[in-house]
């Protein structure tokens, strides 16, 4: 009897336990996914890479900030809803120009800051003065250098800001005068360094040039974009809600955008599959081919205005010889790197400026894989069959993907040119320092364009430019570039820039390898999020449709 | 006892300031400079930034300023998270790391001690071998493997918990289990070894000879002593857990201290790195002191001496 009771108790306990698990399973699996709830509430959940350092458009430098700024701030020109790379009305309703040099912007009559105060041309004046004041130490101040006297004011050569090429004609008319014709100015104005910042909010928390005050905190931040910052929990989420004072508030379809910082790409992918994100920032490299083939409903890739290349130290022998550099360039099989190693739709770079970098600009088709010609050039440079060629290093910053590419290039150079190459990796800080001090032979690099014009890539290679870091300089190149900055005819300007780029590529201080592609996942219910070379997002055009 | 505490307190303060000094010097000696960016900054911008964060002063002046700031609780600003002081960041991350660490420690003890004890009491049996195998697997499994496995199984497949993030009240469960299981393996091995050693000692034989029953021997005499190495391990382990496990926090996307710690090293955010190192030192010092006091209480042969 007691034994039977004991068994009964055990059986009951077991039933109770299993029942508990079944109940728990039922309850937990029937809770709504975050994405479902957010879709119902009209909130877009965006994976956003790392935590933003600041939400001050004049002090920010990174991609995560760039994505947030497109929701909460707006420049004179904004990404157009039908094509984010095209120029749509933003804080300015329309604009005209004289010879691409004097630009007049009519501001939105209904333009307001998120606290209801009107956005006026004085706000732009204040903003440009702020970013150009050396005391603020804004990394991106040089983005404003095309403006007349902006550089002189920033570097302290000019003390009087009224001499800088920006004028408030009346509260709703702003005039920007440039140092030379720049047809690409509207595209440049979409970069956050040109965005207006609210004087009244900034000066409530400190002086104009005080760095890092509390004006960017939720509750203090006043902005002029379609959304307004509602909360900022560090390393958790930046939440924005619809801005009722936005001039085009009726077109805004979402109720808010939440940016979630997720550094690890595998964690981000899992969060997406778990229904926690509508949109990822990236995808683990190894997973891209699988998604491309099997999940066309989620997977997207789009070209970026960004180039992966190698710098060559032209101050070092034997790399001071253009023939040697050209031979190195011609012995890289870019097609094979893109097809067999990268496998995410990257395009082999035949030149430096990526396709689409300026409407009507044709990137020179110079970089080709031609091992026979490469050997011939090396022969002419005095290294027949690679004989006596000194051993040299390809410098990379520590990263598996860079290593794989470097090893591929290493084996191509060994195979086709029979020259001894090693791969050397350094920690990020040391690597940057080695590049700057020209303490390398060949080194990996990347460049992201800031606006749609070849000059965002070509200005780097002027003699002595702070970002050149190859030791290369050419009077002809400098002259062509200067000429392009004075040229008022867009077609002629492009011809000049093309000539400059061709000349530079033939000299090969850099070896372009591929043009980047961004691969990411997006929930099928998200509509209106269109591809952009500059990763510009027009959030007001985004909506949910099931 | 008071003299002991006072002396340890003073030693602790010296250790903490030594950690701040050493971390500071190592960071200042590291190559690359404090403001790393792929785009070259203009000399004017760089100079102004150096001035803002105090990098323009001579190293001894900088160090002295740091020590004074820490001594007066006026903490510096992070170089990466603009406008946030380092204590603000630690205060935001620490509760999350603690919310993961405390259940993890509890779980590690609840699994580790009984498992180790069971194995020690039945040496070389199937149970012993099985528990040793489990412990070895636990020690060898890195959290970067166990974490994703649990996230995929209980998050993506069964959908019991969120696979990542810090949004729901239940988001501590999977990270705590990940950490707890791994730590329980260490504790099980420590308990087994130490209990077996204790059981072989003479005072246990004496107790048996006096006719004490097995339960009394194990629970009143042996386990108390066998816990000492476990306690020794728990001090630093608890400090490590509380300052956050970077891998687990990354796998589960938790905004805890561990993520800030590693991010500060990667971004070269020297102020934050110094602050978290100092905070870690504070925890280690406090936990070691607690362990010493507990040990004296558990083992009458240990006397606390200043």
mmCIF file with all atom_site columns, C-alpha atoms in Angstrom, chain A residues 259-431:
data_model
loop_
_atom_site.group_PDB
_atom_site.id
_atom_site.type_symbol
_atom_site.label_atom_id
_atom_site.label_alt_id
_atom_site.label_comp_id
_atom_site.label_asym_id
_atom_site.label_entity_id
_atom_site.label_seq_id
_atom_site.pdbx_PDB_ins_code
_atom_site.Cartn_x
_atom_site.Cartn_y
_atom_site.Cartn_z
_atom_site.occupancy
_atom_site.B_iso_or_equiv
_atom_site.pdbx_formal_charge
_atom_site.auth_seq_id
_atom_site.auth_comp_id
_atom_site.auth_asym_id
_atom_site.auth_atom_id
_atom_site.pdbx_PDB_model_num
ATOM 1   C CA . UNK A 1 259 ? 18.264 52.063 -33.283 1.00 0.00 ? 259 UNK A CA 1
ATOM 2   C CA . UNK A 1 260 ? 19.747 49.078 -31.498 1.00 0.00 ? 260 UNK A CA 1
ATOM 3   C CA . UNK A 1 261 ? 23.524 48.854 -31.272 1.00 0.00 ? 261 UNK A CA 1
ATOM 4   C CA . UNK A 1 262 ? 24.687 45.304 -32.002 1.00 0.00 ? 262 UNK A CA 1
ATOM 5   C CA . UNK A 1 263 ? 28.388 44.952 -32.609 1.00 0.00 ? 263 UNK A CA 1
ATOM 6   C CA . UNK A 1 264 ? 28.569 41.241 -33.384 1.00 0.00 ? 264 UNK A CA 1
ATOM 7   C CA . UNK A 1 265 ? 27.209 40.349 -36.818 1.00 0.00 ? 265 UNK A CA 1
ATOM 8   C CA . UNK A 1 266 ? 26.236 36.827 -35.712 1.00 0.00 ? 266 UNK A CA 1
ATOM 9   C CA . UNK A 1 267 ? 24.305 38.193 -32.720 1.00 0.00 ? 267 UNK A CA 1
ATOM 10  C CA . UNK A 1 268 ? 22.600 40.664 -35.021 1.00 0.00 ? 268 UNK A CA 1
ATOM 11  C CA . UNK A 1 269 ? 21.635 37.944 -37.469 1.00 0.00 ? 269 UNK A CA 1
ATOM 12  C CA . UNK A 1 270 ? 20.220 35.846 -34.602 1.00 0.00 ? 270 UNK A CA 1
ATOM 13  C CA . UNK A 1 271 ? 18.291 38.849 -33.276 1.00 0.00 ? 271 UNK A CA 1
ATOM 14  C CA . UNK A 1 272 ? 16.769 39.294 -36.731 1.00 0.00 ? 272 UNK A CA 1
ATOM 15  C CA . UNK A 1 273 ? 15.771 35.626 -36.974 1.00 0.00 ? 273 UNK A CA 1
ATOM 16  C CA . UNK A 1 274 ? 14.358 35.867 -33.450 1.00 0.00 ? 274 UNK A CA 1
ATOM 17  C CA . UNK A 1 275 ? 12.036 38.684 -34.538 1.00 0.00 ? 275 UNK A CA 1
ATOM 18  C CA . UNK A 1 276 ? 13.808 41.495 -32.706 1.00 0.00 ? 276 UNK A CA 1
ATOM 19  C CA . UNK A 1 277 ? 14.870 43.626 -35.669 1.00 0.00 ? 277 UNK A CA 1
ATOM 20  C CA . UNK A 1 278 ? 13.272 44.786 -38.902 1.00 0.00 ? 278 UNK A CA 1
ATOM 21  C CA . UNK A 1 279 ? 16.608 45.573 -40.439 1.00 0.00 ? 279 UNK A CA 1
ATOM 22  C CA . UNK A 1 280 ? 20.192 44.497 -39.834 1.00 0.00 ? 280 UNK A CA 1
ATOM 23  C CA . UNK A 1 281 ? 23.261 46.601 -40.412 1.00 0.00 ? 281 UNK A CA 1
ATOM 24  C CA . UNK A 1 282 ? 25.300 43.761 -41.850 1.00 0.00 ? 282 UNK A CA 1
ATOM 25  C CA . UNK A 1 283 ? 25.560 39.971 -42.167 1.00 0.00 ? 283 UNK A CA 1
ATOM 26  C CA . UNK A 1 284 ? 28.256 37.449 -41.215 1.00 0.00 ? 284 UNK A CA 1
ATOM 27  C CA . UNK A 1 285 ? 30.431 37.042 -44.328 1.00 0.00 ? 285 UNK A CA 1
ATOM 28  C CA . UNK A 1 286 ? 30.159 33.271 -44.330 1.00 0.00 ? 286 UNK A CA 1
ATOM 29  C CA . UNK A 1 287 ? 26.361 33.366 -44.331 1.00 0.00 ? 287 UNK A CA 1
ATOM 30  C CA . UNK A 1 288 ? 25.994 35.687 -47.326 1.00 0.00 ? 288 UNK A CA 1
ATOM 31  C CA . UNK A 1 289 ? 26.074 33.074 -50.125 1.00 0.00 ? 289 UNK A CA 1
ATOM 32  C CA . UNK A 1 290 ? 23.434 30.989 -48.292 1.00 0.00 ? 290 UNK A CA 1
ATOM 33  C CA . UNK A 1 291 ? 21.057 33.911 -47.828 1.00 0.00 ? 291 UNK A CA 1
ATOM 34  C CA . UNK A 1 292 ? 21.614 35.099 -51.380 1.00 0.00 ? 292 UNK A CA 1
ATOM 35  C CA . UNK A 1 293 ? 20.460 31.790 -52.755 1.00 0.00 ? 293 UNK A CA 1
ATOM 36  C CA . UNK A 1 294 ? 17.820 30.693 -50.291 1.00 0.00 ? 294 UNK A CA 1
ATOM 37  C CA . UNK A 1 295 ? 16.241 33.770 -48.744 1.00 0.00 ? 295 UNK A CA 1
ATOM 38  C CA . UNK A 1 296 ? 15.575 36.352 -51.444 1.00 0.00 ? 296 UNK A CA 1
ATOM 39  C CA . UNK A 1 297 ? 12.613 37.544 -49.341 1.00 0.00 ? 297 UNK A CA 1
ATOM 40  C CA . UNK A 1 298 ? 14.983 38.761 -46.561 1.00 0.00 ? 298 UNK A CA 1
ATOM 41  C CA . UNK A 1 299 ? 18.308 39.260 -48.234 1.00 0.00 ? 299 UNK A CA 1
ATOM 42  C CA . UNK A 1 300 ? 19.459 42.468 -49.861 1.00 0.00 ? 300 UNK A CA 1
ATOM 43  C CA . UNK A 1 301 ? 22.739 43.701 -51.139 1.00 0.00 ? 301 UNK A CA 1
ATOM 44  C CA . UNK A 1 302 ? 23.503 47.095 -52.553 1.00 0.00 ? 302 UNK A CA 1
ATOM 45  C CA . UNK A 1 303 ? 26.655 48.730 -53.864 1.00 0.00 ? 303 UNK A CA 1
ATOM 46  C CA . UNK A 1 304 ? 28.320 51.343 -51.696 1.00 0.00 ? 304 UNK A CA 1
ATOM 47  C CA . UNK A 1 305 ? 30.433 54.363 -52.540 1.00 0.00 ? 305 UNK A CA 1
ATOM 48  C CA . UNK A 1 306 ? 33.449 52.689 -51.075 1.00 0.00 ? 306 UNK A CA 1
ATOM 49  C CA . UNK A 1 307 ? 36.682 51.173 -52.376 1.00 0.00 ? 307 UNK A CA 1
ATOM 50  C CA . UNK A 1 308 ? 39.043 48.574 -50.945 1.00 0.00 ? 308 UNK A CA 1
ATOM 51  C CA . UNK A 1 309 ? 42.591 49.149 -52.116 1.00 0.00 ? 309 UNK A CA 1
ATOM 52  C CA . UNK A 1 310 ? 46.275 48.790 -51.280 1.00 0.00 ? 310 UNK A CA 1
ATOM 53  C CA . UNK A 1 311 ? 48.540 51.768 -50.746 1.00 0.00 ? 311 UNK A CA 1
ATOM 54  C CA . UNK A 1 312 ? 52.113 51.485 -52.010 1.00 0.00 ? 312 UNK A CA 1
ATOM 55  C CA . UNK A 1 313 ? 54.890 53.393 -50.272 1.00 0.00 ? 313 UNK A CA 1
ATOM 56  C CA . UNK A 1 314 ? 56.368 55.286 -53.223 1.00 0.00 ? 314 UNK A CA 1
ATOM 57  C CA . UNK A 1 315 ? 59.199 56.669 -51.132 1.00 0.00 ? 315 UNK A CA 1
ATOM 58  C CA . UNK A 1 316 ? 60.784 53.236 -50.759 1.00 0.00 ? 316 UNK A CA 1
ATOM 59  C CA . UNK A 1 317 ? 62.844 51.328 -53.278 1.00 0.00 ? 317 UNK A CA 1
ATOM 60  C CA . UNK A 1 318 ? 61.880 49.548 -55.509 1.00 0.00 ? 318 UNK A CA 1
ATOM 61  C CA . UNK A 1 319 ? 58.339 50.943 -55.162 1.00 0.00 ? 319 UNK A CA 1
ATOM 62  C CA . UNK A 1 320 ? 59.483 54.402 -56.228 1.00 0.00 ? 320 UNK A CA 1
ATOM 63  C CA . UNK A 1 321 ? 59.488 52.997 -59.767 1.00 0.00 ? 321 UNK A CA 1
ATOM 64  C CA . UNK A 1 322 ? 56.014 53.348 -61.345 1.00 0.00 ? 322 UNK A CA 1
ATOM 65  C CA . UNK A 1 323 ? 56.691 50.252 -63.460 1.00 0.00 ? 323 UNK A CA 1
ATOM 66  C CA . UNK A 1 324 ? 57.044 48.118 -60.352 1.00 0.00 ? 324 UNK A CA 1
ATOM 67  C CA . UNK A 1 325 ? 53.795 49.499 -58.900 1.00 0.00 ? 325 UNK A CA 1
ATOM 68  C CA . UNK A 1 326 ? 51.994 49.002 -62.184 1.00 0.00 ? 326 UNK A CA 1
ATOM 69  C CA . UNK A 1 327 ? 53.299 45.418 -62.379 1.00 0.00 ? 327 UNK A CA 1
ATOM 70  C CA . UNK A 1 328 ? 51.924 44.750 -58.884 1.00 0.00 ? 328 UNK A CA 1
ATOM 71  C CA . UNK A 1 329 ? 48.578 46.201 -59.936 1.00 0.00 ? 329 UNK A CA 1
ATOM 72  C CA . UNK A 1 330 ? 48.398 44.077 -63.073 1.00 0.00 ? 330 UNK A CA 1
ATOM 73  C CA . UNK A 1 331 ? 49.228 40.846 -61.276 1.00 0.00 ? 331 UNK A CA 1
ATOM 74  C CA . UNK A 1 332 ? 46.153 40.986 -59.005 1.00 0.00 ? 332 UNK A CA 1
ATOM 75  C CA . UNK A 1 333 ? 43.258 38.869 -60.250 1.00 0.00 ? 333 UNK A CA 1
ATOM 76  C CA . UNK A 1 334 ? 40.436 41.010 -58.835 1.00 0.00 ? 334 UNK A CA 1
ATOM 77  C CA . UNK A 1 335 ? 37.755 38.952 -60.533 1.00 0.00 ? 335 UNK A CA 1
ATOM 78  C CA . UNK A 1 336 ? 38.931 35.836 -58.723 1.00 0.00 ? 336 UNK A CA 1
ATOM 79  C CA . UNK A 1 337 ? 39.089 37.627 -55.329 1.00 0.00 ? 337 UNK A CA 1
ATOM 80  C CA . UNK A 1 338 ? 35.481 38.796 -55.708 1.00 0.00 ? 338 UNK A CA 1
ATOM 81  C CA . UNK A 1 339 ? 34.182 35.500 -57.052 1.00 0.00 ? 339 UNK A CA 1
ATOM 82  C CA . UNK A 1 340 ? 36.033 33.029 -54.854 1.00 0.00 ? 340 UNK A CA 1
ATOM 83  C CA . UNK A 1 341 ? 36.843 34.855 -51.624 1.00 0.00 ? 341 UNK A CA 1
ATOM 84  C CA . UNK A 1 342 ? 34.404 37.686 -51.023 1.00 0.00 ? 342 UNK A CA 1
ATOM 85  C CA . UNK A 1 343 ? 31.330 36.072 -52.625 1.00 0.00 ? 343 UNK A CA 1
ATOM 86  C CA . UNK A 1 344 ? 28.880 38.828 -51.651 1.00 0.00 ? 344 UNK A CA 1
ATOM 87  C CA . UNK A 1 345 ? 28.480 40.518 -55.011 1.00 0.00 ? 345 UNK A CA 1
ATOM 88  C CA . UNK A 1 346 ? 31.473 42.884 -54.657 1.00 0.00 ? 346 UNK A CA 1
ATOM 89  C CA . UNK A 1 347 ? 32.687 44.323 -57.942 1.00 0.00 ? 347 UNK A CA 1
ATOM 90  C CA . UNK A 1 348 ? 36.328 44.114 -59.067 1.00 0.00 ? 348 UNK A CA 1
ATOM 91  C CA . UNK A 1 349 ? 37.687 47.674 -59.082 1.00 0.00 ? 349 UNK A CA 1
ATOM 92  C CA . UNK A 1 350 ? 38.899 48.694 -62.517 1.00 0.00 ? 350 UNK A CA 1
ATOM 93  C CA . UNK A 1 351 ? 39.615 52.176 -61.172 1.00 0.00 ? 351 UNK A CA 1
ATOM 94  C CA . UNK A 1 352 ? 39.381 54.013 -57.873 1.00 0.00 ? 352 UNK A CA 1
ATOM 95  C CA . UNK A 1 353 ? 36.042 55.843 -57.937 1.00 0.00 ? 353 UNK A CA 1
ATOM 96  C CA . UNK A 1 354 ? 33.139 53.412 -57.602 1.00 0.00 ? 354 UNK A CA 1
ATOM 97  C CA . UNK A 1 355 ? 30.409 53.365 -60.273 1.00 0.00 ? 355 UNK A CA 1
ATOM 98  C CA . UNK A 1 356 ? 27.698 55.952 -59.684 1.00 0.00 ? 356 UNK A CA 1
ATOM 99  C CA . UNK A 1 357 ? 30.128 58.442 -58.206 1.00 0.00 ? 357 UNK A CA 1
ATOM 100 C CA . UNK A 1 358 ? 28.667 61.416 -60.043 1.00 0.00 ? 358 UNK A CA 1
ATOM 101 C CA . UNK A 1 359 ? 25.982 61.242 -62.708 1.00 0.00 ? 359 UNK A CA 1
ATOM 102 C CA . UNK A 1 360 ? 27.736 60.953 -66.060 1.00 0.00 ? 360 UNK A CA 1
ATOM 103 C CA . UNK A 1 361 ? 31.203 60.200 -64.673 1.00 0.00 ? 361 UNK A CA 1
ATOM 104 C CA . UNK A 1 362 ? 32.872 57.177 -66.231 1.00 0.00 ? 362 UNK A CA 1
ATOM 105 C CA . UNK A 1 363 ? 35.464 55.562 -63.990 1.00 0.00 ? 363 UNK A CA 1
ATOM 106 C CA . UNK A 1 364 ? 38.582 54.964 -66.109 1.00 0.00 ? 364 UNK A CA 1
ATOM 107 C CA . UNK A 1 365 ? 38.898 51.301 -66.999 1.00 0.00 ? 365 UNK A CA 1
ATOM 108 C CA . UNK A 1 366 ? 42.582 50.931 -66.208 1.00 0.00 ? 366 UNK A CA 1
ATOM 109 C CA . UNK A 1 367 ? 43.151 48.153 -63.697 1.00 0.00 ? 367 UNK A CA 1
ATOM 110 C CA . UNK A 1 368 ? 43.226 44.805 -65.488 1.00 0.00 ? 368 UNK A CA 1
ATOM 111 C CA . UNK A 1 369 ? 44.629 41.434 -64.678 1.00 0.00 ? 369 UNK A CA 1
ATOM 112 C CA . UNK A 1 370 ? 47.419 40.824 -67.190 1.00 0.00 ? 370 UNK A CA 1
ATOM 113 C CA . UNK A 1 371 ? 50.236 38.706 -65.738 1.00 0.00 ? 371 UNK A CA 1
ATOM 114 C CA . UNK A 1 372 ? 52.275 38.674 -68.958 1.00 0.00 ? 372 UNK A CA 1
ATOM 115 C CA . UNK A 1 373 ? 52.326 42.466 -69.199 1.00 0.00 ? 373 UNK A CA 1
ATOM 116 C CA . UNK A 1 374 ? 53.079 42.654 -65.477 1.00 0.00 ? 374 UNK A CA 1
ATOM 117 C CA . UNK A 1 375 ? 56.126 40.386 -65.910 1.00 0.00 ? 375 UNK A CA 1
ATOM 118 C CA . UNK A 1 376 ? 57.248 42.498 -68.843 1.00 0.00 ? 376 UNK A CA 1
ATOM 119 C CA . UNK A 1 377 ? 57.029 45.682 -66.730 1.00 0.00 ? 377 UNK A CA 1
ATOM 120 C CA . UNK A 1 378 ? 58.946 44.071 -63.897 1.00 0.00 ? 378 UNK A CA 1
ATOM 121 C CA . UNK A 1 379 ? 61.542 42.988 -66.410 1.00 0.00 ? 379 UNK A CA 1
ATOM 122 C CA . UNK A 1 380 ? 61.864 46.566 -67.654 1.00 0.00 ? 380 UNK A CA 1
ATOM 123 C CA . UNK A 1 381 ? 62.234 47.757 -64.071 1.00 0.00 ? 381 UNK A CA 1
ATOM 124 C CA . UNK A 1 382 ? 65.276 45.540 -63.699 1.00 0.00 ? 382 UNK A CA 1
ATOM 125 C CA . UNK A 1 383 ? 63.755 42.484 -62.029 1.00 0.00 ? 383 UNK A CA 1
ATOM 126 C CA . UNK A 1 384 ? 63.546 39.828 -64.749 1.00 0.00 ? 384 UNK A CA 1
ATOM 127 C CA . UNK A 1 385 ? 61.550 36.890 -63.384 1.00 0.00 ? 385 UNK A CA 1
ATOM 128 C CA . UNK A 1 386 ? 61.424 38.615 -60.027 1.00 0.00 ? 386 UNK A CA 1
ATOM 129 C CA . UNK A 1 387 ? 65.161 38.160 -59.527 1.00 0.00 ? 387 UNK A CA 1
ATOM 130 C CA . UNK A 1 388 ? 66.742 40.303 -56.781 1.00 0.00 ? 388 UNK A CA 1
ATOM 131 C CA . UNK A 1 389 ? 63.397 41.743 -55.814 1.00 0.00 ? 389 UNK A CA 1
ATOM 132 C CA . UNK A 1 390 ? 63.621 42.487 -52.087 1.00 0.00 ? 390 UNK A CA 1
ATOM 133 C CA . UNK A 1 391 ? 61.266 40.687 -49.714 1.00 0.00 ? 391 UNK A CA 1
ATOM 134 C CA . UNK A 1 392 ? 58.474 43.012 -48.652 1.00 0.00 ? 392 UNK A CA 1
ATOM 135 C CA . UNK A 1 393 ? 55.339 43.030 -46.475 1.00 0.00 ? 393 UNK A CA 1
ATOM 136 C CA . UNK A 1 394 ? 51.680 43.600 -47.091 1.00 0.00 ? 394 UNK A CA 1
ATOM 137 C CA . UNK A 1 395 ? 50.588 45.443 -43.955 1.00 0.00 ? 395 UNK A CA 1
ATOM 138 C CA . UNK A 1 396 ? 47.069 44.782 -42.713 1.00 0.00 ? 396 UNK A CA 1
ATOM 139 C CA . UNK A 1 397 ? 45.212 45.656 -39.531 1.00 0.00 ? 397 UNK A CA 1
ATOM 140 C CA . UNK A 1 398 ? 44.408 42.489 -37.582 1.00 0.00 ? 398 UNK A CA 1
ATOM 141 C CA . UNK A 1 399 ? 41.288 41.065 -39.172 1.00 0.00 ? 399 UNK A CA 1
ATOM 142 C CA . UNK A 1 400 ? 40.543 37.676 -40.707 1.00 0.00 ? 400 UNK A CA 1
ATOM 143 C CA . UNK A 1 401 ? 38.971 39.067 -43.893 1.00 0.00 ? 401 UNK A CA 1
ATOM 144 C CA . UNK A 1 402 ? 41.927 41.353 -44.604 1.00 0.00 ? 402 UNK A CA 1
ATOM 145 C CA . UNK A 1 403 ? 44.303 38.459 -44.013 1.00 0.00 ? 403 UNK A CA 1
ATOM 146 C CA . UNK A 1 404 ? 42.478 36.209 -46.479 1.00 0.00 ? 404 UNK A CA 1
ATOM 147 C CA . UNK A 1 405 ? 42.647 38.850 -49.195 1.00 0.00 ? 405 UNK A CA 1
ATOM 148 C CA . UNK A 1 406 ? 46.296 39.651 -48.409 1.00 0.00 ? 406 UNK A CA 1
ATOM 149 C CA . UNK A 1 407 ? 47.192 35.965 -48.651 1.00 0.00 ? 407 UNK A CA 1
ATOM 150 C CA . UNK A 1 408 ? 45.427 35.694 -51.999 1.00 0.00 ? 408 UNK A CA 1
ATOM 151 C CA . UNK A 1 409 ? 47.318 38.719 -53.331 1.00 0.00 ? 409 UNK A CA 1
ATOM 152 C CA . UNK A 1 410 ? 50.538 37.328 -51.862 1.00 0.00 ? 410 UNK A CA 1
ATOM 153 C CA . UNK A 1 411 ? 50.101 34.067 -53.744 1.00 0.00 ? 411 UNK A CA 1
ATOM 154 C CA . UNK A 1 412 ? 49.172 35.889 -56.978 1.00 0.00 ? 412 UNK A CA 1
ATOM 155 C CA . UNK A 1 413 ? 52.340 37.999 -56.792 1.00 0.00 ? 413 UNK A CA 1
ATOM 156 C CA . UNK A 1 414 ? 54.423 34.968 -55.969 1.00 0.00 ? 414 UNK A CA 1
ATOM 157 C CA . UNK A 1 415 ? 52.902 32.960 -58.793 1.00 0.00 ? 415 UNK A CA 1
ATOM 158 C CA . UNK A 1 416 ? 52.855 35.582 -61.533 1.00 0.00 ? 416 UNK A CA 1
ATOM 159 C CA . UNK A 1 417 ? 55.832 37.788 -60.645 1.00 0.00 ? 417 UNK A CA 1
ATOM 160 C CA . UNK A 1 418 ? 57.914 35.354 -58.582 1.00 0.00 ? 418 UNK A CA 1
ATOM 161 C CA . UNK A 1 419 ? 58.573 37.992 -55.939 1.00 0.00 ? 419 UNK A CA 1
ATOM 162 C CA . UNK A 1 420 ? 58.858 37.256 -52.203 1.00 0.00 ? 420 UNK A CA 1
ATOM 163 C CA . UNK A 1 421 ? 55.949 38.722 -50.194 1.00 0.00 ? 421 UNK A CA 1
ATOM 164 C CA . UNK A 1 422 ? 54.952 38.397 -46.543 1.00 0.00 ? 422 UNK A CA 1
ATOM 165 C CA . UNK A 1 423 ? 51.788 39.406 -44.732 1.00 0.00 ? 423 UNK A CA 1
ATOM 166 C CA . UNK A 1 424 ? 52.272 41.545 -41.630 1.00 0.00 ? 424 UNK A CA 1
ATOM 167 C CA . UNK A 1 425 ? 49.426 42.385 -39.284 1.00 0.00 ? 425 UNK A CA 1
ATOM 168 C CA . UNK A 1 426 ? 49.339 45.190 -36.755 1.00 0.00 ? 426 UNK A CA 1
ATOM 169 C CA . UNK A 1 427 ? 46.856 46.394 -34.194 1.00 0.00 ? 427 UNK A CA 1
ATOM 170 C CA . UNK A 1 428 ? 44.575 49.188 -35.486 1.00 0.00 ? 428 UNK A CA 1
ATOM 171 C CA . UNK A 1 429 ? 46.365 52.092 -33.780 1.00 0.00 ? 429 UNK A CA 1
ATOM 172 C CA . UNK A 1 430 ? 49.843 50.909 -34.760 1.00 0.00 ? 430 UNK A CA 1
ATOM 173 C CA . UNK A 1 431 ? 48.689 50.182 -38.304 1.00 0.00 ? 431 UNK A CA 1
#
